[in-house]
Short mmCIF file of C-alpha atoms in Angstrom, two decimals:
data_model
loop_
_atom_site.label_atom_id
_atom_site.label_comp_id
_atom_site.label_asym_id
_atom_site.label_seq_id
_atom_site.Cartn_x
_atom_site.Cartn_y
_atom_site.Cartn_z
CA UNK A 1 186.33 45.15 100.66
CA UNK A 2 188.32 45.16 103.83
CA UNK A 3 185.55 46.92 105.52
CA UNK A 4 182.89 44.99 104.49
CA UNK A 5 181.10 42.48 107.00
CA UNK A 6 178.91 39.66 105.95
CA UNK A 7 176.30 37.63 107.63
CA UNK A 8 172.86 35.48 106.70
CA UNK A 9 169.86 36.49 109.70
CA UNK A 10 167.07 34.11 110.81
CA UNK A 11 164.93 34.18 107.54
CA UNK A 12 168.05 33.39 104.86
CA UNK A 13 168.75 36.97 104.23
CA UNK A 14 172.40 38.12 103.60
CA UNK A 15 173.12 41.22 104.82
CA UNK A 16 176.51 43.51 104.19
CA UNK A 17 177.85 46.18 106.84
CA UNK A 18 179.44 48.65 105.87
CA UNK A 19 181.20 52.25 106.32
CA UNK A 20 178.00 53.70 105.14
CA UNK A 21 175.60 50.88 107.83
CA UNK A 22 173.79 48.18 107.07
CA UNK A 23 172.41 46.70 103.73
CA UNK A 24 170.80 43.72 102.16
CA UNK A 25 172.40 41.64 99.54
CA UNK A 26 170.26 40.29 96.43
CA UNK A 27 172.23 38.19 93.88
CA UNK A 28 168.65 37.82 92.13
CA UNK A 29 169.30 38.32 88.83
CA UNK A 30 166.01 40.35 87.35
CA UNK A 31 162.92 38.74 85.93
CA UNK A 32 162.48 40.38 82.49
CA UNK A 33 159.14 41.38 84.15
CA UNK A 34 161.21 43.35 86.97
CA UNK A 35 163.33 45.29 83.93
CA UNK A 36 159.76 46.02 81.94
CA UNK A 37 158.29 47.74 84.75
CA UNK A 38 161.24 49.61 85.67
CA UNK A 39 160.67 53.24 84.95
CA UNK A 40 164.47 53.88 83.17
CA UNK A 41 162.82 50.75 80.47
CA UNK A 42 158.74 51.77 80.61
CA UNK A 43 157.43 52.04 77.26
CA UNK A 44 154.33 52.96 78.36
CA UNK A 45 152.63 54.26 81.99
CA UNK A 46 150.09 51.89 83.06
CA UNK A 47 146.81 52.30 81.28
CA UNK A 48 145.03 53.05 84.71
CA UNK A 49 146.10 55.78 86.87
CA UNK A 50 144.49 53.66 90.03
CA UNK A 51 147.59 50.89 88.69
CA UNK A 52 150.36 53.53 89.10
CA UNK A 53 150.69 52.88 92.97
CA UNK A 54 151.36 48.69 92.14
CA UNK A 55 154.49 50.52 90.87
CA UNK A 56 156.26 51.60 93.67
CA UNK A 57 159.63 52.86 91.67
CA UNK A 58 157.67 54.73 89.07
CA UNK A 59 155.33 56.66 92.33
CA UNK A 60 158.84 56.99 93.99
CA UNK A 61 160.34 58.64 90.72
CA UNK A 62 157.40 61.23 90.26
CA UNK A 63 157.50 62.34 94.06
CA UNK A 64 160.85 63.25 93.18
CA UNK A 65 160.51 65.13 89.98
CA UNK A 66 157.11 67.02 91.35
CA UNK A 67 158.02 67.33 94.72
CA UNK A 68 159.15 70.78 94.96
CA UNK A 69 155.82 72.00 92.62
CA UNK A 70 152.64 73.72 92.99
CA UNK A 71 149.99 71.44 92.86
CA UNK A 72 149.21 73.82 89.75
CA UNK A 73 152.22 73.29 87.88
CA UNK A 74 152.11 69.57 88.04
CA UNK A 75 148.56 69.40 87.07
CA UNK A 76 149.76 71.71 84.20
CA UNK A 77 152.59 69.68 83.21
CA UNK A 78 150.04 66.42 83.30
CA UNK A 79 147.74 68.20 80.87
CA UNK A 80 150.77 68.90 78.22
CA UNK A 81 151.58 65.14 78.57
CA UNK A 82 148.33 64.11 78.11
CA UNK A 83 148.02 67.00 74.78
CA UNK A 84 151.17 65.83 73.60
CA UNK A 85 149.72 61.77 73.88
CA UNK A 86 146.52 62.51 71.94
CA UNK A 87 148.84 63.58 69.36
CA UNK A 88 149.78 60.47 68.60
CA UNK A 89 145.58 59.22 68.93
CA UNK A 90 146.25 56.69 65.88
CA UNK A 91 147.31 54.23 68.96
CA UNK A 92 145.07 52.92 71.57
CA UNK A 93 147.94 53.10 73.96
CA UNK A 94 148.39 56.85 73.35
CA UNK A 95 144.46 57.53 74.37
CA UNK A 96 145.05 55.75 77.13
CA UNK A 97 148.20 57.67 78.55
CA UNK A 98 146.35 60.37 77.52
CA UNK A 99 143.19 59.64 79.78
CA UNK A 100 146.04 58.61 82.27
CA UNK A 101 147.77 61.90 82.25
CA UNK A 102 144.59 63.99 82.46
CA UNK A 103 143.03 61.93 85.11
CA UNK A 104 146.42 62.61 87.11
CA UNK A 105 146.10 66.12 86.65
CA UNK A 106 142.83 66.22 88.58
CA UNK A 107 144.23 64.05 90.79
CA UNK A 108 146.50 66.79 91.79
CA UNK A 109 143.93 68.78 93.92
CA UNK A 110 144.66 71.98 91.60
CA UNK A 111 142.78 75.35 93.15
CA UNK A 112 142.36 76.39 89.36
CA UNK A 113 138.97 76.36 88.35
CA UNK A 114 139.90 77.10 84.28
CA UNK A 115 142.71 74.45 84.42
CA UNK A 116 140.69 71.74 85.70
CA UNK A 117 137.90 72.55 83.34
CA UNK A 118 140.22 72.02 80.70
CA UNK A 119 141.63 68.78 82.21
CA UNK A 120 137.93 67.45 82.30
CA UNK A 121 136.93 68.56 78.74
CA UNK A 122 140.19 67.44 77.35
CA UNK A 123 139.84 63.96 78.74
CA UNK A 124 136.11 64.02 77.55
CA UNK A 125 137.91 64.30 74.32
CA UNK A 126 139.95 61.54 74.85
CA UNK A 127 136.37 59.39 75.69
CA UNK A 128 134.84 60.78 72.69
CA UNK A 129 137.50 58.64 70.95
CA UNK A 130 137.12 55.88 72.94
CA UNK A 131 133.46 55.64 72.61
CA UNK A 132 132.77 56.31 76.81
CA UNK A 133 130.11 59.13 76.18
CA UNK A 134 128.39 58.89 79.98
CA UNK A 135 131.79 59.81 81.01
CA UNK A 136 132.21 62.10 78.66
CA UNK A 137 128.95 63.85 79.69
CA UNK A 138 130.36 63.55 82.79
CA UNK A 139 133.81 65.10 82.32
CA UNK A 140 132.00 68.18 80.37
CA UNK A 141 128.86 68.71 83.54
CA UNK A 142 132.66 69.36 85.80
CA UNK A 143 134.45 71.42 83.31
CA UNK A 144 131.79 73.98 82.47
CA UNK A 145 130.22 73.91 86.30
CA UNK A 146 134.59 75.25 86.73
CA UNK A 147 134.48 77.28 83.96
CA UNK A 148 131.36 78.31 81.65
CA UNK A 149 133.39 79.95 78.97
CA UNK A 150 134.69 76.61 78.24
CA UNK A 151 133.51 75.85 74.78
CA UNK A 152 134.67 72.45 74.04
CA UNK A 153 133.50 71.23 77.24
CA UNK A 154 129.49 72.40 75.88
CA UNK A 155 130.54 71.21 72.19
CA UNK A 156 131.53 67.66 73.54
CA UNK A 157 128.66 67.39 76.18
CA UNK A 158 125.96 67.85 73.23
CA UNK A 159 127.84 65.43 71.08
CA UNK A 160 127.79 62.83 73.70
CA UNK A 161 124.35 63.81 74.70
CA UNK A 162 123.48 62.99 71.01
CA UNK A 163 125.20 59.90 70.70
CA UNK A 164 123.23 58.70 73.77
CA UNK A 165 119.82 59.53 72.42
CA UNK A 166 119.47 63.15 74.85
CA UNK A 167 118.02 65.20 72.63
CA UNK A 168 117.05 67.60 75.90
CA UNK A 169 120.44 67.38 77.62
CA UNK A 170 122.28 67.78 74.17
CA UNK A 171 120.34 71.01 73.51
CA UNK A 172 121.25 72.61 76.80
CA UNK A 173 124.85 72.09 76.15
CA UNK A 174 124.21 73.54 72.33
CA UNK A 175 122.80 76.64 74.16
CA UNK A 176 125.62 76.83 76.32
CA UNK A 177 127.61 76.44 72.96
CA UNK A 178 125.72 79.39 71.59
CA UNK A 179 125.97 82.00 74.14
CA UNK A 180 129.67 81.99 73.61
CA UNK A 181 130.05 81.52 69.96
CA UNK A 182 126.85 82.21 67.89
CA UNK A 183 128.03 81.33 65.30
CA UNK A 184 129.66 77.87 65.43
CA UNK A 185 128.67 75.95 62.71
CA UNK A 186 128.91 72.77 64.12
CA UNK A 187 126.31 73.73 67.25
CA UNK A 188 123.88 75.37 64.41
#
């Protein structure tokens, strides 16, 4: 263009001038690497959430889409993304976006005590599946210390407690079980 202005600075880098100021040129053509981890071609969100910042266009694309939302609502629309993932729980991959999308949630610094009781005991769920039962006892000690009318949280912490050999700790979450629903087979 007429407009346009060219020139190459100290380091090698050609830079255009424009109408609209200054920008860099790049006649890189992309690495198939570049296109892969490009959220428009993402198959899947990297397994772990501490990853998701080694991603700078995929953190730029979620400030965008959350940035005019409650810390509530996101954490809310993290823990339908991570239910609608553990639909598809045939796939390792689909645990872990799961895990990912819960773990985000929390992330979120949500002031709702039942919400994030549900974010922990659903991604206890998720390490139920994946075998991770101290983290699973883990996730279930935060969700009913948030909320104590959370029954999965006590039904998960006892079956990880078992799992893991604690007869004592597994017990306490069966009572726990049992003052809300007396008559849960499963605790009986």
């Amino acid at each position: 263009s007429p407009d346009q202005h060219v020139f190459v600075d100290d380091d090698g880098n050609m830079w255009g001038e424009d109408e609209l100021g200054r920008y860099r040129i790049d006649n890189r053509v992309w690495t198939w690497n570049e296109i892969q981890e490009h959220p428009l071609f993402m198959k899947d969100i990297p397994s772990d959430p501490r990853d998701i910042d080694n991603y700078p266009m995929l953190t730029a694309l979620q400030s965008i889409l959350y940035d005019d939302q409650t810390p509530e609502e996101v954490a809310e629309h993290f823990k339908k993304q991570g239910n609608e993932a553990m639909k598809l729980q045939a796939s390792k991959i689909a645990l872990m976006n799961a895990l990912t999308f819960y773990t985000k949630g929390l992330e979120m610094s949500c002031k709702d005590a039942k919400l994030n009781s549900v974010l922990h005991s659903n991604r206890a769920a998720v390490g139920l599946k994946m075998g991770e039962y101290l983290k699973v006892v883990d996730d279930c000690r935060h969700a009913v210390r948030l909320d104590g009318s959370n029954l999965k949280a006590w039904f998960r912490g006892a079956q990880a407690s078992e799992v893991l050999g604690l007869a004592e700790q597994g017990l306490k979450f069966c009572h726990g079980a049992l003052k809300l629903d007396p008559k849960e087979p499963e605790v009986l």
